[in-house]
Amino acid sequence: MEALVLGHMNPDADSILSAIALQNLMTQRGFKCKACAQGKPTKDTAWALDKFGFEAPEIITSVKDQILFLVDTTDTEQLPNDIAEAKIKLVVDHHHLGQIFTSEPLEMWVRPVGCCATIIKEMYDAYKIEIPKNIAGILMATILSDTMIFKSPTTTDADIKAVEELSKIANIENVKEFGMEMFTIKANINLPAIELLNKDLKNFETKEKCRFSIGHLEIMSIDLIKDKKDELVAEVKKLKEKNNLHTAALMVTDIEKEGSILIIDSVAEEKIAQNLNCKIENNVSDFLPGIMSRKKQITPTIINCCA
Ligand code: MG
Ligand code: MG
Ligand code: MG
């Protein structure tokens, strides 16, 4: 039976491009599988797909009775509703461990690096399988996307080394220039506030059933959303109310200044402000220097403040 290679909801570059690369690697290892996605590629992902000659993966919403190879998430909140009825046989991830359950043994590659694509590169090496040129291209694009061209605190030496080696295989000389081209597309903010919030929104639920949602917007400068701030605040408030959440937030990261602001509505606003050592006024935090990672910095803070 053919396995489905699948990433998280509101798929980013890692959830789509790493799924395609993992399909290639696992096929070369002799497993029948196909990359899928839980949504359409974002503009930057579409750019990379086009550049390296790949089609967008088929969109799926149900995984009942399927065999799954998961990439970039193990959170049931970010997987199809019938995830409990799928058989997970492989996990490649770089997030906190989520709530998936398996009844049979599985293969897991989970490491705290900047991107799943880095782990997949290491899998190719471990299995001594050659990386095709166009696969090297999408793996490299994915690492640059997930690590914000190595500026995110999630970046490790393994990510930098992987890009070095992949750029040679893909024959891309100027890695920075390549990354900036992709980010200029990723950072497009000419969208309605609701779409900016939903573009990279993740839902979480803790063991204690504390539910929260965090969106992440990575842009060249926070000044670019100045005129949209009020609308974004309104959308964040609506999201919290509609889903009866503990916290709804949009993290807006300034790639140049290497920090973020949080647009936030939370029952624990004061505690969160204390934890982040900042002020939150009218649902907007001060600029938080060095805060660029949702998974490593903001999600753990909110989980701490759930208790
Ligand atoms: Mg992701
Ligand atoms: Mg990722
Ligand atoms: Mg991200």
CSV table of N, CA, C and O and ligand atoms in Angstrom, one decimal, residues 8 12 14 72 94-95 114-116 146 295, ligand 2:
chain,number,residue,atom,x,y,z
A,8,HIS,N,2.1,19.6,8.2
A,8,HIS,CA,1.0,20.3,9.0
A,8,HIS,C,0.1,21.1,8.2
A,8,HIS,O,0.3,21.3,7.0
A,12,ASP,N,3.7,25.3,5.2
A,12,ASP,CA,4.8,26.2,4.9
A,12,ASP,C,5.7,25.4,3.9
A,12,ASP,O,5.4,24.3,3.5
A,14,ASP,N,8.5,24.0,4.5
A,14,ASP,CA,9.0,22.7,5.1
A,14,ASP,C,8.0,21.6,4.9
A,14,ASP,O,8.3,20.4,4.7
A,72,ASP,N,7.5,17.5,9.8
A,72,ASP,CA,7.3,18.9,10.3
A,72,ASP,C,6.2,19.0,11.3
A,72,ASP,O,5.8,20.2,11.7
A,94,HIS,N,11.2,18.5,13.7
A,94,HIS,CA,12.1,19.3,14.5
A,94,HIS,C,11.3,20.2,15.5
A,94,HIS,O,11.8,21.3,15.9
A,95,HIS,N,10.1,19.8,15.8
A,95,HIS,CA,9.3,20.5,16.8
A,95,HIS,C,9.2,19.8,18.1
A,95,HIS,O,9.8,18.7,18.3
A,114,GLY,N,17.1,23.4,12.7
A,114,GLY,CA,16.3,24.5,12.2
A,114,GLY,C,15.2,24.1,11.2
A,114,GLY,O,14.3,24.9,10.9
A,115,CYS,N,15.3,22.9,10.6
A,115,CYS,CA,14.4,22.6,9.5
A,115,CYS,C,14.4,21.0,9.3
A,115,CYS,O,15.4,20.4,9.5
A,116,CYS,N,13.3,20.5,8.9
A,116,CYS,CA,13.2,19.1,8.6
A,116,CYS,C,14.1,18.7,7.4
A,116,CYS,O,14.6,17.6,7.4
A,146,ASP,N,12.9,28.1,6.6
A,146,ASP,CA,12.6,27.9,8.0
A,146,ASP,C,13.6,28.6,9.0
A,146,ASP,O,13.2,28.9,10.1
A,295,LYS,N,8.4,28.2,17.6
A,295,LYS,CA,8.5,26.9,18.3
A,295,LYS,C,9.4,26.9,19.5
A,295,LYS,O,9.1,26.2,20.4
B,2,MG,MG,9.8,23.2,9.8
